[in-house]
XYZ file of C-alpha atoms in Angstrom:
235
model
C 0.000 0.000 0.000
C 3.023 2.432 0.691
C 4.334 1.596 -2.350
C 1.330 2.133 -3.919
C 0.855 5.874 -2.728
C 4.328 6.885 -3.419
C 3.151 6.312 -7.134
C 0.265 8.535 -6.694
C -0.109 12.042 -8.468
C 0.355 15.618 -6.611
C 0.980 16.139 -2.973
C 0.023 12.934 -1.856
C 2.742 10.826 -4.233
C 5.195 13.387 -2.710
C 4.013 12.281 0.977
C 4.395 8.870 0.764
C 7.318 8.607 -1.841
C 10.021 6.040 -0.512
C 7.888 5.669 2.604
C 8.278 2.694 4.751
C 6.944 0.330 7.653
C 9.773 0.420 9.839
C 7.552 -1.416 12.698
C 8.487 -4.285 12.892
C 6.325 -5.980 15.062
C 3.268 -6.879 13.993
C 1.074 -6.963 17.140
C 2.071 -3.244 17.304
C 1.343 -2.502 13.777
C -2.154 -3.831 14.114
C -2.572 -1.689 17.557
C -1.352 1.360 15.380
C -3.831 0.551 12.789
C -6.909 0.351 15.157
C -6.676 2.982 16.975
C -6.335 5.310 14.201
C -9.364 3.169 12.620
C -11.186 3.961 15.550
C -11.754 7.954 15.151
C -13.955 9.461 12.794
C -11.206 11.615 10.880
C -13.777 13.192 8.305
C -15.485 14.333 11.075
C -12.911 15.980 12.253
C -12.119 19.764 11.181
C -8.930 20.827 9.724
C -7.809 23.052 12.325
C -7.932 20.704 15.016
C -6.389 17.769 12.740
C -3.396 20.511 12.252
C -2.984 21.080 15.427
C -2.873 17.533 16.388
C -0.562 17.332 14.149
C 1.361 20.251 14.863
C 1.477 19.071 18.701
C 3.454 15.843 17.470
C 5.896 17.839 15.494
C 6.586 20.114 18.130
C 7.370 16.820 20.779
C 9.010 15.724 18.282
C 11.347 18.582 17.927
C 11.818 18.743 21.656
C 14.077 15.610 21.685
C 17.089 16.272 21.690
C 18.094 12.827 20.412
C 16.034 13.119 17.169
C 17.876 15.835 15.793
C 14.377 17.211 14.348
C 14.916 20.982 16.771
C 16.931 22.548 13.620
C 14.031 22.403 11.362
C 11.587 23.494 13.902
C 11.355 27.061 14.106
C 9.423 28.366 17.654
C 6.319 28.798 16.449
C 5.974 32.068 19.197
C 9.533 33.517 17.623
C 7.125 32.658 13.953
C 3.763 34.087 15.431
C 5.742 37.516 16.260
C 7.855 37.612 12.806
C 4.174 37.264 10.621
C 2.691 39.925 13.112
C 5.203 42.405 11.988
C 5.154 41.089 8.391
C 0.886 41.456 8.762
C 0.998 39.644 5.091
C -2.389 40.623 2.975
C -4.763 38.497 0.829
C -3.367 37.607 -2.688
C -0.391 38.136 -2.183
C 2.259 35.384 -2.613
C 5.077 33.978 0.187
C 7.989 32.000 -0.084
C 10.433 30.330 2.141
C 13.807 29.151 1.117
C 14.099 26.585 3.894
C 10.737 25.901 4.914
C 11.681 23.336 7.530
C 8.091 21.520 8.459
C 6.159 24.870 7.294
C 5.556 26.789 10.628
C 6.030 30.098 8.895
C 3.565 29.447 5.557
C 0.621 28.264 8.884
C 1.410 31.335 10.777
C 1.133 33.354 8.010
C -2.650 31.693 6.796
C -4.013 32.161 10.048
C -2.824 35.486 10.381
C -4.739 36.325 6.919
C -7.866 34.398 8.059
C -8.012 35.854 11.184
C -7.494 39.569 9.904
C -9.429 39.904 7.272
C -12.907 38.713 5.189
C -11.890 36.905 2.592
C -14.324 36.623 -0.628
C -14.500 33.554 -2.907
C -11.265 34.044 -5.275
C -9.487 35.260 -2.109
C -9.894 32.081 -0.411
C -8.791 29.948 -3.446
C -5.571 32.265 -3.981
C -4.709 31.992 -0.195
C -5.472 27.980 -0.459
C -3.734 27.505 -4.119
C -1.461 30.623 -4.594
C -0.181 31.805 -1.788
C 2.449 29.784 -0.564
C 5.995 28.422 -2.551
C 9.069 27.172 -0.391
C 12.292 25.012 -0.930
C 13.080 21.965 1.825
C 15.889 19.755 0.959
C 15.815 17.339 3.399
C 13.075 14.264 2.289
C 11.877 13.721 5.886
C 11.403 17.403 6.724
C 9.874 17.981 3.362
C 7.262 15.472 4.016
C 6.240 16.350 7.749
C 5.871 19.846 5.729
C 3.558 18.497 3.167
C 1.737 16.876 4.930
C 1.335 19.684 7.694
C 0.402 22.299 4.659
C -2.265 19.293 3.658
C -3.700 18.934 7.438
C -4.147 22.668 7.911
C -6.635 22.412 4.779
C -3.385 24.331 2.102
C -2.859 22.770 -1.148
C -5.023 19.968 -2.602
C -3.935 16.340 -2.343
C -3.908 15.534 -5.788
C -2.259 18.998 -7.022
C 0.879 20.230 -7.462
C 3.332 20.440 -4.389
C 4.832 24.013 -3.874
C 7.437 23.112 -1.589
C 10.796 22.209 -3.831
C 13.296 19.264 -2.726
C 16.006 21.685 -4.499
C 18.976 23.878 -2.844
C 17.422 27.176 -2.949
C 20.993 28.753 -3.410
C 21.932 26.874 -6.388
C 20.585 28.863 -8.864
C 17.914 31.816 -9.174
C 14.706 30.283 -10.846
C 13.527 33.586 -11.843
C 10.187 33.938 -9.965
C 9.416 37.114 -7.644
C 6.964 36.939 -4.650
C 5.774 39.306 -2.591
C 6.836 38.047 1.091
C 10.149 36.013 2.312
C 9.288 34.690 5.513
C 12.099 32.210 6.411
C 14.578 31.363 9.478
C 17.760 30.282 7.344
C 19.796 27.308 8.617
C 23.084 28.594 10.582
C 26.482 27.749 10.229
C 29.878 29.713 9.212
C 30.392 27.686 6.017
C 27.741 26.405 3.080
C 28.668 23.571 1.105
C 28.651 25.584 -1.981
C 30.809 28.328 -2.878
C 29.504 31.346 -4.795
C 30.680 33.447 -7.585
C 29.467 36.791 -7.891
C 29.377 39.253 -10.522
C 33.181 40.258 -10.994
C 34.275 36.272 -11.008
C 35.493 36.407 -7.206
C 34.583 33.116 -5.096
C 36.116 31.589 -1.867
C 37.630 27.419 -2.682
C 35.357 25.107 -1.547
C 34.301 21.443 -2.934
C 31.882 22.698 -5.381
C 31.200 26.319 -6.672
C 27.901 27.589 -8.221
C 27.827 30.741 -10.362
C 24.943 33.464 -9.048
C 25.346 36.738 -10.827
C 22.849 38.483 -8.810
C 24.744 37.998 -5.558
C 26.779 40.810 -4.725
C 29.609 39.290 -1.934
C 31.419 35.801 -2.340
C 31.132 33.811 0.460
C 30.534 29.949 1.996
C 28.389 32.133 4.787
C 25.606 30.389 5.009
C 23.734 33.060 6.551
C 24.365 35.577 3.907
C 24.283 33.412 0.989
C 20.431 33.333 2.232
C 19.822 36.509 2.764
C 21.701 37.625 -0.997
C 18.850 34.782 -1.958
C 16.123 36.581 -0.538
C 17.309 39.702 -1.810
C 16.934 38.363 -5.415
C 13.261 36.446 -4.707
C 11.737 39.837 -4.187
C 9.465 41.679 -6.165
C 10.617 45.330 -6.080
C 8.327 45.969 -3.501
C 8.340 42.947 -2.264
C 8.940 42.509 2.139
């Protein structure tokens, strides 16, 4: 059956792609399997099946031994970021390293909760809205299927959050918003060329034009990134 959803078109191929059973035991696999048989899940609305879900990422995150903390963002450090932000209806967001998708939630409920949104409103906040990069498969799959729990995307259409390196290359879209919490560390595992030719010696090299410094700064690689995603307007 795993196999068989991997194969699937849209979001819900990209959930289950290379999924697996890893329990092992089958008296606990059965267990597993009623008790989530048990509950009436269409009955159940989409804000309290995200936050059930969101509860189990953010336990999740909270061990230490998992490793999962770095791509969970503080969803109060999120919450405060969007209120400053206060994004507006049809208008599009992007986040280069969406991690499990705090900031694209944050930012829905903050345009739900602010304002009355008509018909076409609605399907642009739903369809439109939200674009993000994640290139590790795990994290990119809690993400998915968090953006598909919180009622954002449809399960059979396209997915919006890339498995590519957002700093390889620009793609050549603009958006409106960057909401993002780049990963940290003094050295990428790129190293970029700028404008003039200049780049630091690393194991591989990519060649972005529209970044101004060379550096394997993680931190500003991202933010010469977001500089380019931008509409001119754009926040």
């Amino acid at each position: 059956m795993l196999r068989s959803l991997g194969t699937e078109k849209g979001i819900l191929g990209q959930i289950f792609t290379k999924s697996q059973n890893k329990i092992q035991d089958p008296a606990k696999l059965l267990k597993v399997i009623d008790m989530i048989g048990k509950e009436q899940w269409t009955m159940v609305g989409a804000d309290i099946k995200g936050d059930i879900y969101e509860g189990l990422l953010e336990k999740n995150a909270a061990d230490t031994k998992s490793g999962a903390g770095q791509y969970f963002t503080p969803r109060a450090l999120i919450k405060a970021m969007v209120a400053c932000l206060d994004p507006q209806p049809m208008k599009s967001i992007h986040d280069p390293s969406c991690g499990t998708g705090g900031f694209f939630l944050a930012a829905y409920d903050h345009i739900i909760r602010n304002h009355d949104l008509d018909r076409d409103q609605k399907a642009f906040l739903k369809n439109k809205t939200f674009s993000g990069n994640e290139i590790v498969a795990g994290t990119r799959r809690l993400c998915l299927m968090n953006m598909f729990l919180h009622n954002i995307g449809e399960i059979d259409g396209n997915t919006f959050i890339s498995p590519n390196d957002a700093l390889i290359a620009d793609e050549g879209f603009r958006v409106d918003y960057v909401l993002a919490n780049p990963p940290f560390g003094k050295k990428s595992s790129m190293t970029i060329t700028n404008e003039e030719g200049d780049q630091e010696r690393q194991d591989l090299s990519y060649n972005r034009q529209d970044f101004w410094a060379s550096t394997s700064n993680k931190q500003l690689n991202f933010l010469q990134h977001i500089r380019t995603l931008l509409k001119v307007n754009g926040e």
